[in-house]
XYZ file of C-alpha atoms in Angstrom:
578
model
C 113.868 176.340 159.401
C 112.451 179.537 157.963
C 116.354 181.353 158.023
C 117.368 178.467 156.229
C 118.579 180.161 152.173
C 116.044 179.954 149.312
C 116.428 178.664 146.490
C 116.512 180.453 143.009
C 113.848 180.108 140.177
C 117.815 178.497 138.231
C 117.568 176.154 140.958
C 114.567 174.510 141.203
C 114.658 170.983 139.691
C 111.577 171.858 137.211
C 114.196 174.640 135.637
C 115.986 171.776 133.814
C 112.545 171.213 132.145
C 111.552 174.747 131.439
C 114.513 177.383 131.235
C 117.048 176.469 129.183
C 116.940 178.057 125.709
C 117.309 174.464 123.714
C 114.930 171.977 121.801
C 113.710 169.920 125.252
C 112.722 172.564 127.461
C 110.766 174.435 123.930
C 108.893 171.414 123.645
C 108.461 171.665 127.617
C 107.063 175.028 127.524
C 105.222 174.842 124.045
C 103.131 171.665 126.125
C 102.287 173.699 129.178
C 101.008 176.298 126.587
C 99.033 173.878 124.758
C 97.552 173.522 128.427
C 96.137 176.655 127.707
C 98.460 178.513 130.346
C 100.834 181.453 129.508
C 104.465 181.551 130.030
C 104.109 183.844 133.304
C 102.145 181.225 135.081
C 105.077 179.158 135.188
C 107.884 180.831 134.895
C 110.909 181.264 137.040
C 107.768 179.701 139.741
C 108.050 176.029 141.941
C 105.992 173.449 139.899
C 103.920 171.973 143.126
C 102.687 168.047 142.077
C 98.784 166.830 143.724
C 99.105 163.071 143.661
C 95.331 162.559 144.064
C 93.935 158.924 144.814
C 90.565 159.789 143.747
C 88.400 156.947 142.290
C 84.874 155.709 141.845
C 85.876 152.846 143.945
C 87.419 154.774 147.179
C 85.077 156.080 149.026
C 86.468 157.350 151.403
C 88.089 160.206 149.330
C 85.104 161.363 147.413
C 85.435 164.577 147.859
C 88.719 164.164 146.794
C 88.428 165.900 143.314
C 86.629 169.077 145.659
C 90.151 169.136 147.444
C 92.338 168.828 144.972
C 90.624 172.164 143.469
C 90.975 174.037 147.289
C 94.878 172.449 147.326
C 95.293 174.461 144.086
C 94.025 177.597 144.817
C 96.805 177.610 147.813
C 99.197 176.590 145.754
C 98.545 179.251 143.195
C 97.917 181.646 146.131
C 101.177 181.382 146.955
C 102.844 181.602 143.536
C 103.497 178.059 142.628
C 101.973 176.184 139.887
C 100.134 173.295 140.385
C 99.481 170.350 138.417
C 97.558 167.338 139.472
C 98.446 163.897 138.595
C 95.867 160.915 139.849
C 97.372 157.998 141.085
C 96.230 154.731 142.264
C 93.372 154.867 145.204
C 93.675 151.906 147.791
C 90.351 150.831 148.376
C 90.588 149.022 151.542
C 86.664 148.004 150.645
C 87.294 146.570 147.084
C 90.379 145.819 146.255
C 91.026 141.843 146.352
C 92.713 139.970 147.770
C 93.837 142.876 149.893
C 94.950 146.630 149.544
C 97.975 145.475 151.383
C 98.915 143.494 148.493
C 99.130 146.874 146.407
C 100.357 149.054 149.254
C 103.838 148.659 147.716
C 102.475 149.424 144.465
C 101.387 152.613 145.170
C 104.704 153.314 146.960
C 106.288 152.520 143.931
C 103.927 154.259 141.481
C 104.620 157.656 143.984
C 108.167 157.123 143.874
C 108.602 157.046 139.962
C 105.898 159.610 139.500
C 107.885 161.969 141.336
C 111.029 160.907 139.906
C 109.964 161.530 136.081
C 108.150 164.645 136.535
C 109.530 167.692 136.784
C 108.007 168.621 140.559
C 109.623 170.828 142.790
C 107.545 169.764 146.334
C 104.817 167.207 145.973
C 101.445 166.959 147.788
C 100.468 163.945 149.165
C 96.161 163.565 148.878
C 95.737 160.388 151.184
C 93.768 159.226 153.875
C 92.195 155.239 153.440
C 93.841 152.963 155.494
C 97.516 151.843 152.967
C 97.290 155.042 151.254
C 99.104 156.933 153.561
C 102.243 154.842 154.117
C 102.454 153.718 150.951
C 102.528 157.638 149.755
C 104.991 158.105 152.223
C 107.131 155.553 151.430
C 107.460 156.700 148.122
C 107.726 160.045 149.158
C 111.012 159.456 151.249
C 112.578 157.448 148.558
C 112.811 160.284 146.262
C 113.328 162.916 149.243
C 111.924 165.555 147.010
C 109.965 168.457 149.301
C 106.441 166.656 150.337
C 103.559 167.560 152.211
C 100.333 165.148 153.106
C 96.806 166.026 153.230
C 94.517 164.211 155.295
C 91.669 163.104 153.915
C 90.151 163.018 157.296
C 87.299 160.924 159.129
C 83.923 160.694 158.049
C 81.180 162.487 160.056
C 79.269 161.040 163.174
C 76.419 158.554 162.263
C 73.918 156.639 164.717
C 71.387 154.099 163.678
C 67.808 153.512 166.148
C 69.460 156.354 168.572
C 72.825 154.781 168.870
C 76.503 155.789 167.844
C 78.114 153.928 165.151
C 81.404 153.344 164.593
C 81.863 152.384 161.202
C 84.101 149.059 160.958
C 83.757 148.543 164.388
C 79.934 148.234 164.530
C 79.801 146.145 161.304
C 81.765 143.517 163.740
C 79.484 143.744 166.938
C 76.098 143.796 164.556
C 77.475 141.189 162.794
C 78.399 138.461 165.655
C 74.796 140.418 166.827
C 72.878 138.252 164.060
C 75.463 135.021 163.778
C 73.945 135.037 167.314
C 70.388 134.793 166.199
C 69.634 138.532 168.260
C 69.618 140.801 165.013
C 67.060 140.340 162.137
C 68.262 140.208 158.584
C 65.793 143.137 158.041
C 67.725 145.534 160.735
C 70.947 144.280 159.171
C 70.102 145.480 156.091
C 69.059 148.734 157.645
C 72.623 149.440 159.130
C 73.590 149.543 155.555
C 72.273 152.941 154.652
C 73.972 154.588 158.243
C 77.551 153.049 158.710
C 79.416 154.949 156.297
C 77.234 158.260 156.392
C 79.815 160.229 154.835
C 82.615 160.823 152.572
C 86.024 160.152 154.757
C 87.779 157.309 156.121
C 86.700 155.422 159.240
C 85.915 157.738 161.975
C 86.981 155.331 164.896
C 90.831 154.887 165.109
C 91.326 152.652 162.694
C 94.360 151.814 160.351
C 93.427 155.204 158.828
C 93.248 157.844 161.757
C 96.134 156.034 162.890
C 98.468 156.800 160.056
C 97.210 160.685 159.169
C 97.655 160.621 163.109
C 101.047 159.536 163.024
C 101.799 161.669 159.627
C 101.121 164.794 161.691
C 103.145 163.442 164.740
C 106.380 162.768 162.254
C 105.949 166.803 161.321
C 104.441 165.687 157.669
C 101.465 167.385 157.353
C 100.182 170.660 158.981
C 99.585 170.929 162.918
C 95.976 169.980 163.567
C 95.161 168.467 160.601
C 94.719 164.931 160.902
C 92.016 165.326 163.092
C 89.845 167.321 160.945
C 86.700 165.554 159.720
C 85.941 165.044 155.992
C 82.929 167.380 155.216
C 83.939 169.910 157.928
C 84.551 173.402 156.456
C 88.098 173.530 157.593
C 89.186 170.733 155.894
C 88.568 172.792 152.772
C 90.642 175.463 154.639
C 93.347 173.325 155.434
C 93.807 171.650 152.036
C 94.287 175.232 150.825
C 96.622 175.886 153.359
C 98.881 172.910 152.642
C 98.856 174.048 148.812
C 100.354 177.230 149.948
C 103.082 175.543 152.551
C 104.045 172.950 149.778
C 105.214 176.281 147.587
C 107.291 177.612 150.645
C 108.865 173.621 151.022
C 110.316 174.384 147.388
C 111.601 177.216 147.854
C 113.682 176.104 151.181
C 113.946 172.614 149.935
C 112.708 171.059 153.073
C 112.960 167.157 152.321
C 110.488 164.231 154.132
C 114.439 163.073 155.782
C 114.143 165.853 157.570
C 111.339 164.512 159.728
C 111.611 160.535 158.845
C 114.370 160.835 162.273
C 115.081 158.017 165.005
C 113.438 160.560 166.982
C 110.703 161.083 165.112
C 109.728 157.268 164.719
C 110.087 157.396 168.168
C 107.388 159.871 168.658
C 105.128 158.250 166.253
C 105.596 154.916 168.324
C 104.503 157.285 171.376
C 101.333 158.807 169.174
C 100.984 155.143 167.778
C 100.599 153.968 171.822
C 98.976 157.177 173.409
C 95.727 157.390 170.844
C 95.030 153.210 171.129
C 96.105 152.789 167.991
C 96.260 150.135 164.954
C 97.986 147.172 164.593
C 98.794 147.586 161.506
C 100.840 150.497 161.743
C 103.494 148.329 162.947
C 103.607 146.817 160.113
C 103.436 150.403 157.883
C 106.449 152.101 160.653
C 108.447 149.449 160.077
C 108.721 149.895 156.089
C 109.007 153.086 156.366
C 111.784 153.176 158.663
C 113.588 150.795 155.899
C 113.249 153.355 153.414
C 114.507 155.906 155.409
C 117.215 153.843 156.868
C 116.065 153.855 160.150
C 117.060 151.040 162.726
C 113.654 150.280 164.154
C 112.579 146.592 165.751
C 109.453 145.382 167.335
C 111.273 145.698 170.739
C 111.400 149.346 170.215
C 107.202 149.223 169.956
C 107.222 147.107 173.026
C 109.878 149.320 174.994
C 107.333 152.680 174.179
C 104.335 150.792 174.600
C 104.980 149.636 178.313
C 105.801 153.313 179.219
C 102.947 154.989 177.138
C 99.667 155.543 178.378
C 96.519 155.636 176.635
C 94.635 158.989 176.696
C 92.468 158.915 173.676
C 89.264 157.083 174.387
C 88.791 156.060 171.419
C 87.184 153.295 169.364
C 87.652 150.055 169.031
C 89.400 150.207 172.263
C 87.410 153.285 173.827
C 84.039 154.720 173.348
C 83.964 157.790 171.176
C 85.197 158.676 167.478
C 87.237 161.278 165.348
C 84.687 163.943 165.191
C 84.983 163.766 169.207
C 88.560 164.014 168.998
C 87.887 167.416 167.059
C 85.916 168.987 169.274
C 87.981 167.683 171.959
C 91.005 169.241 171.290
C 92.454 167.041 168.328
C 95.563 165.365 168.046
C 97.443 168.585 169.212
C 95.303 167.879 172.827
C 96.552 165.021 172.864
C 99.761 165.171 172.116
C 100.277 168.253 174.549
C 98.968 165.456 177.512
C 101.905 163.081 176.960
C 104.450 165.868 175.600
C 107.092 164.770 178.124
C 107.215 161.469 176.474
C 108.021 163.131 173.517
C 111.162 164.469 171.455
C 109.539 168.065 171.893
C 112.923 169.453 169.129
C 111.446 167.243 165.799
C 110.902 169.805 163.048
C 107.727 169.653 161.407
C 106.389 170.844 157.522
C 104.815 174.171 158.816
C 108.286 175.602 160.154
C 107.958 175.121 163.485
C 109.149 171.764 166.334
C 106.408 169.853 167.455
C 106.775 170.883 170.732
C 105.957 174.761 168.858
C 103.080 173.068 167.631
C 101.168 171.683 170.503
C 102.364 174.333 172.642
C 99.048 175.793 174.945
C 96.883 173.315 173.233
C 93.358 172.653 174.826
C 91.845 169.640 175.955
C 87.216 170.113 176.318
C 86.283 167.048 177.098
C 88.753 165.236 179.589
C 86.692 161.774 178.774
C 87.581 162.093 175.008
C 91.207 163.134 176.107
C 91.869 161.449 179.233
C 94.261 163.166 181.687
C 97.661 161.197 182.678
C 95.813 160.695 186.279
C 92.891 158.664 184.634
C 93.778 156.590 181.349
C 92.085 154.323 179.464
C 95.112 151.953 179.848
C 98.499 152.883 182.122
C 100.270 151.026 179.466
C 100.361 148.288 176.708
C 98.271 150.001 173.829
C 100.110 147.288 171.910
C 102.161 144.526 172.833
C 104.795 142.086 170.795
C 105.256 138.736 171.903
C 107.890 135.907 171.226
C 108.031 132.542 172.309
C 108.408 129.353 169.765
C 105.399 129.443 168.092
C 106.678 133.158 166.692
C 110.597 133.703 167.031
C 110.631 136.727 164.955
C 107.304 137.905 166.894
C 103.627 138.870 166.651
C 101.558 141.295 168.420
C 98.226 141.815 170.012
C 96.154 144.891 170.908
C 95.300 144.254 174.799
C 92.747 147.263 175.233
C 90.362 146.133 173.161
C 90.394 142.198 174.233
C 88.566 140.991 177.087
C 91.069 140.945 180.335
C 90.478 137.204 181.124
C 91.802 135.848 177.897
C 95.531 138.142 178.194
C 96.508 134.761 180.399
C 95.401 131.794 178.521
C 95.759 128.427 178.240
C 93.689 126.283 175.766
C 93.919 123.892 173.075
C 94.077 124.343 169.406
C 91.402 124.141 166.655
C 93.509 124.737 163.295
C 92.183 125.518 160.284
C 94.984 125.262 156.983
C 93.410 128.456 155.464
C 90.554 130.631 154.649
C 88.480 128.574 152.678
C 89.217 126.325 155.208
C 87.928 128.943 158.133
C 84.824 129.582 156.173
C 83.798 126.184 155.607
C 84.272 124.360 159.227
C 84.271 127.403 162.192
C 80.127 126.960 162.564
C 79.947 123.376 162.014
C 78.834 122.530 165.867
C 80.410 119.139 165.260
C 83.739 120.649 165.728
C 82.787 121.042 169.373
C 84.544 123.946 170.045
C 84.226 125.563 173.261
C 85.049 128.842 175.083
C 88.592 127.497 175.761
C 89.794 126.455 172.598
C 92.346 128.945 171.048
C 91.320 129.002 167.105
C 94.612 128.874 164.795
C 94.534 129.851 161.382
C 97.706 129.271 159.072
C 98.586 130.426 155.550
C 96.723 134.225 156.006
C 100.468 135.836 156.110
C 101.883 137.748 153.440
C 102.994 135.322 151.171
C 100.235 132.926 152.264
C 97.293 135.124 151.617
C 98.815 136.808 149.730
C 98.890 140.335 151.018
C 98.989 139.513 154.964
C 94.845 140.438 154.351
C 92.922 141.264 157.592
C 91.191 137.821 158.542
C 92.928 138.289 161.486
C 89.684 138.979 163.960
C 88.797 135.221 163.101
C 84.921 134.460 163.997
C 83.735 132.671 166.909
C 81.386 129.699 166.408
C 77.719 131.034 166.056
C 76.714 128.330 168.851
C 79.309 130.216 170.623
C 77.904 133.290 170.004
C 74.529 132.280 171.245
C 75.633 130.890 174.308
C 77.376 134.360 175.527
C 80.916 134.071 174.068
C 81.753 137.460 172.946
C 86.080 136.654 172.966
C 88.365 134.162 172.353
C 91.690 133.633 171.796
C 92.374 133.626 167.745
C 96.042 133.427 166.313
C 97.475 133.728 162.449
C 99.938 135.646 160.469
C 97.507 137.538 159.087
C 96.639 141.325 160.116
C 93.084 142.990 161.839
C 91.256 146.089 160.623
C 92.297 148.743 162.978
C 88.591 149.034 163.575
C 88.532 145.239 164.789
C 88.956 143.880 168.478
C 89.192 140.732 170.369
C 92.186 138.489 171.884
C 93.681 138.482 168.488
C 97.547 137.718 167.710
C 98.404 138.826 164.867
C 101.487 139.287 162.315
C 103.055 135.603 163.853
C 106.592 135.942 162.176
C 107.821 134.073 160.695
C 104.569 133.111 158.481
C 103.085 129.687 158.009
C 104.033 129.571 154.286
C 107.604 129.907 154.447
C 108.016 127.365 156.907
C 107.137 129.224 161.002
C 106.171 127.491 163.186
C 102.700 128.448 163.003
C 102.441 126.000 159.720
C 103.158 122.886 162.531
C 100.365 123.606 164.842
C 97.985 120.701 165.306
C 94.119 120.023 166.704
C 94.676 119.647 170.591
C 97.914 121.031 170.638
C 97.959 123.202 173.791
C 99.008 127.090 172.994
C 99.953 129.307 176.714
C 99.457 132.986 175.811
C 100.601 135.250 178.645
C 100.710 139.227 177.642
C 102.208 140.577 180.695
C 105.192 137.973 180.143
C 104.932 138.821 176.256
C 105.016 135.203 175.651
C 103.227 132.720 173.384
C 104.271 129.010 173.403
C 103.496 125.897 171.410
C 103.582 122.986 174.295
C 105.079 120.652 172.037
C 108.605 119.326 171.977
C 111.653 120.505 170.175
C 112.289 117.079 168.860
C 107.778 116.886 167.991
C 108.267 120.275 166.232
C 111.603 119.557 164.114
C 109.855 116.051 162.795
C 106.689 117.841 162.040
C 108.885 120.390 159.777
C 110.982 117.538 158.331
C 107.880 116.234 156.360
C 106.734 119.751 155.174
C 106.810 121.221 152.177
C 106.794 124.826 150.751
C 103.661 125.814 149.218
C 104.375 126.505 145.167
C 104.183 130.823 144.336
C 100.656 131.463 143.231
C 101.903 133.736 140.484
C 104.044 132.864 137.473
C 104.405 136.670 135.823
C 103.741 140.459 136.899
C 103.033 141.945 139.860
C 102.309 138.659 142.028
C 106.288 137.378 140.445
C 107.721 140.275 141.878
C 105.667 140.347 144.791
C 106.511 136.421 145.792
C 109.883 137.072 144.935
C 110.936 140.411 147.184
C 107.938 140.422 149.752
C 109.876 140.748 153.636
C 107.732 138.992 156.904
C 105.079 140.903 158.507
C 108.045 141.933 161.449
C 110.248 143.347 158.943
C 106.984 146.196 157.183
C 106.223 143.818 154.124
C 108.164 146.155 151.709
C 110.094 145.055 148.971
C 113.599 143.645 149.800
C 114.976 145.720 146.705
C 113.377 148.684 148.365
C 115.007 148.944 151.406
C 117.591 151.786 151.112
C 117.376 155.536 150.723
C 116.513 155.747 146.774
C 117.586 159.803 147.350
C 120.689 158.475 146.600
C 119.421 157.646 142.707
C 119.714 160.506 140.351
C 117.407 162.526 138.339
C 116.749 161.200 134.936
C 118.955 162.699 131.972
C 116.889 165.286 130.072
C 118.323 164.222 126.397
C-alpha cells in the first residue's frame, strides 16, 4: 500500500473548497481565517475531519474531548489540518427506547457530515456499544479515507474484594437480591464501583466486540482496540491515528478497501474466537449491505462451528479487557487462530493483518487460551431455524448453562414488555424450572428499536429456589454483557406477522443447539388459523424519525438498516460547489 502514488495538494477533495481563485473558495478561506488560522496552516495540506461523540450523557467517552485534543496534535504532527466536528453520542445507558433505534441515525448523520464537508480522510472517535457500526456504516457509504479510534474499556474495578464486570455483574447482583440474598443497602453500594472509569464496558460486550472487530477488518491501528480508556497509551495511540489519517489522504486509502468478503470473514472468525456479542450479528450484517457484501446468518454458523474460543473472557469467561491488555491484546489473540484467518487483508496502518500480528505474544495462556485448551472447541454463537423462526435467531451457548442447549418445555407468553414487567413474579403464574418464557413484540418494529430485553428475568420464587437459567425466547436483542439460554433476534419478528406473534400458554417449544433447531409443536393447519385471525399492530409514529424508521426498518437477520440504505452510496457524487 505505501508504493501506491500520492495524491497532489490540486487533488485533494478539500482543494475544490480552498484553491481556486473565485468568490466560493474566498469566502472558504476568509472563514478558516476568521478561525483565527493563517493561510499556511491549510494550504495545499489534507483537511483531516474528528467526528467526536462526546456528550454529558455518554459516559463512556468522557475523556473524549482529552482525545480529540491528542488526535489533533497527530494530525497536525503530520501536516494535516484538523477540524473537529461533534456528532451524535449513543448512549447505550440513556437513550430511550433504545440506542439501536438511533444507530441508523448516527450512520446517517456520519454519512452526510462527511459528504458536505470538505474532508479529505475522516477520524472515527467511537467506542459505546452502536457507535461503532453505526460510524462505520456511514463511513463506507461515502468511501472517503477513514480511520477509527477506540475509545477503549474502562479500567478494572472490584467491590468487597471481588472483580466486577460492569454489565455483567449488574445482572448476577441483581437476580442476587430478586433472590432475597443481597440487601438493598449493598445494592446501593455496587453503585459507586461498577463503572469505575471513563470507557466502555470492560467485559466483551457489544462494545469490545465491535472496536475488536474494527481492528480485525484493518480499520483502526494494530493493537488498539484493546487498549484501556485511562491507560497512557491510549493517549499515544489517538495521536498516532491523527497522524495515519493524514498519510490515508494522501494515498487515498478508502474503508472498501478493507470492508472485503474476506475481511467479514475474518471478523466472523474474531467475532467467534474472543466469545463475542450477539449483537454484532446484527451490526456485520448492515454493514455488509452497505458495502455490498453477500453475507447470511449461515455464514456466522459455518465460522462459528469451526472457530474456537480462546479469549476467556466475560460474560462467557472469567476475566476482562484490561486482562486482555496485559495478556497480549487482540494481536495475541488473533496470532492463536491466524490459520483460520485471511492472513493477505490490508489494514489502515499499511501493512496485512497477517504483518500485524506477526510474533505477537501471548502472558497469560488462561486470558488467551491456547488451541489445545479452549474455553469452547466451537459454537461461540449459534443460528437456529425451525418454524417458530424461518428467517432465524441465534443464541450464545458459552455463556448458558449446558443442560438447557436440549430443551423441551412449555410456554409462558407474555404480549410485551409492560406485559413482562407486570406478570413474570406473580407466583400465581406457577412457573417452574421447565417452562420456556416467550416474549413477543420486543423486535425492531415491535419495540421499537429491537431493545435488549432479551435476557428476560426469571421468577424471583425461582430465583430463591436455585434457578439461575432458563430457557427465554423473543425478537428482541441481549447486552453483550448479558448471559443465559437466551434466543434472540427470532426473524421474522412478532409484529409483522412471525411466527413468534402465534405462540400460546402451554404450547410446547423443542430447542436443540447442536441440531440448530427451534420448533413450535403445533400444527401447520393450528398455526395458519391462529395467523388468519391476526392483525398487524398500527405504526407507533405518524411523522419524523419513527415514519421513516417504521417505514424502511429491515428484520433483525437482515442488520436493521434502512432498506433505502442498502447499496454503496460511493457511487453518489460530491455536492456542486455553486
Amino acid at each position: 500500500m505505501s508504493e501506491r502514488p500520492r495524491k497532489t495538494p490540486e487533488q485533494l477533495r478539500s482543494y475544490r473548497y480552498f484553491g481556486p481563485d473565485d468568490l466560493r473558495s474566498f469566502g472558504h478561506r476568509s472563514r478558516q481565517k476568521q478561525a483565527g488560522f493563517a493561510t499556511e496552516e491549510f494550504k495545499d495540506k489534507p483537511v483531516i475531519g474528528i467526528l467526536n461523540t462526546w456528550n454529558d450523557l455518554i459516559s463512556c467517552h468522557a475523556h473524549f474531548r482529552q482525545r480529540a485534543e491528542d488526535v489533533k496534535r497527530g494530525v497536525w504532527q503530520a501536516g494535516g489540518f484538523p477540524v473537529e466536528i461533534p456528532v451524535m453520542g449513543l448512549s447505550e445507558t440513556f437513550m430511550k427506547p433504545t440506542s439501536m433505534y438511533y444507530r441508523n441515525l448516527l450512520a446517517m448523520e456520519t454519512e452526510e457530515t462527511l459528504r458536505t464537508y470538505p474532508l479529505d480522510a475522516v477520524i472515527l472517535m467511537g467506542g459505546c456499544d452502536k457507535t461503532t457500526p453505526a460510524m462505520l456504516m456511514g463511513a463506507r457509504s461515502v468511501d472517503i479515507p477513514s480511520i477509527f479510534m477506540p475509545g477503549g474499556p474502562m479500567s478494572r474495578t472490584s467491590w468487597r474484594g471481588e472483580p466486577l464486570g460492569s454489565g455483567s455483574d449488574v445482572w448476577k447482583y441483581w437476580d442476587q437480591r430478586g433472590a432475597g440474598r443481597l440487601s438493598c443497602e449493598a445494592w446501593c453500594e455496587l453503585e459507586d464501583h461498577i463503572a469505575a472509569s471513563p470507557g466502555h464496558c470492560m467485559t466483551m460486550g457489544t462494545a469490545s466486540t465491535m472496536t475488536a472487530i474494527a481492528e480485525t477488518m484493518g480499520l483502526c491501528l494494530p493493537g488498539s482496540s484493546s487498549v484501556p480508556a485511562t491507560h497512557s497509551s491510549h493517549s499515544r495511540m489517538a495521536s498516532a491515528t491523527g497522524s495515519r489519517a493524514v498519510e490515508l489522504a494522501w494515498l487515498d486509502i478508502k474503508p472498501s478497501e478493507f470492508m472485503t468478503p474476506e475481511s467479514f470473514d475474518n471478523a466472523i472468525t474474531a467475532l467467534m474466537a474472543i466469545g463475542g456479542s450477539t449483537n454484532a450479528i446484527v451490526h456485520l450484517m448492515a454493514l455488509a449491505g452497505r458495502a455490498e457484501v453477500p453475507l447470511t446468518l449461515e455464514r456466522f454458523d459455518e465460522i462459528s462451528q469451526k472457530t474456537p474460543v480462546v479469549g476467556n473472557l466475560r460474560p462467557a469467561g472469567k476475566y476482562v479487557m484490561a486482562d486482555l491488555f496485559d495478556a497480549g491484546g487482540l494481536q495475541g489473540l488473533l496470532h492463536r487462530i491466524g490459520d483460520l484467518l485471511n492472513l493477505d487483508c490490508p489494514n489502515v496502518a499499511g501493512t496485512t493483518l497477517g504483518e500485524a500480528i506477526e510474533g505477537a505474544e501471548v502472558y497469560d495462556e488462561d486470558v488467551i487460551r491456547p488451541r489445545s485448551n479452549p474455553l469452547s472447541e466451537s459454537s461461540s454463537l449459534a443460528v437456529l431455524r425451525g418454524n417458530l423462526a424461518p428467517d432465524g435467531c441465534v443464541i450464545k451457548p458459552p455463556a448458558a448453562e449446558k443442560h438447557l442447549l436440549q430443551h423441551r418445555g412449555p410456554a409462558a407468553v407474555f404480549k410485551n414488555y409492560p406485559d413482562l414487567k407486570a406478570r413474570i413474579h406473580d407466583p400465581a403464574m406457577g412457573l417452574t424450572a421447565n417452562h420456556v418464557i416467550v416474549l413477543q413484540n420486543a423486535g425492531p418494529l415491535g419495540a421499537p428499536g429491537i431493545p435488549e430485553w432479551g435476557m428476560l428475568p426469571i421468577p424471583k420464587y425461582l430465583l430463591e429456589q436455585g434457578v439461575t437459567d432458563m430457557v427465554r425466547i423473543s425478537d428482541a436483542r441481549m447486552s453483550g454483557t448479558s448471559y443465559g439460554a437466551c434466543v434472540l433476534h427470532v426473524a421474522p419478528e412478532s409484529f409483522v406477522g412471525g411466527p413468534l406473534a402465534f405462540v400460546q400458554d402451554g404450547d410446547m417449544i423443542r430447542l436443540d443447539v447442536a441440531g440448530r433447531q427451534i420448533e413450535l409443536e403445533i400444527s401447520d393447519e393450528e398455526l395458519a388459523s391462529r395467523r388468519s385471525g391476526w392483525t398487524q399492530p398500527e405504526n407507533k409514529f405518524t411523522r419524523g424519525y419513527g415514519k421513516l424508521y417504521f417505514e424502511q426498518t429491515t428484520q433483525a437477520n437482515l442488520g436493521c438498516d434502512f432498506r433505502f440504505l442498502h447499496a454503496d452510496g460511493s457511487k453518489d457524487k460530491d455536492p456542486e460547489i455553486n
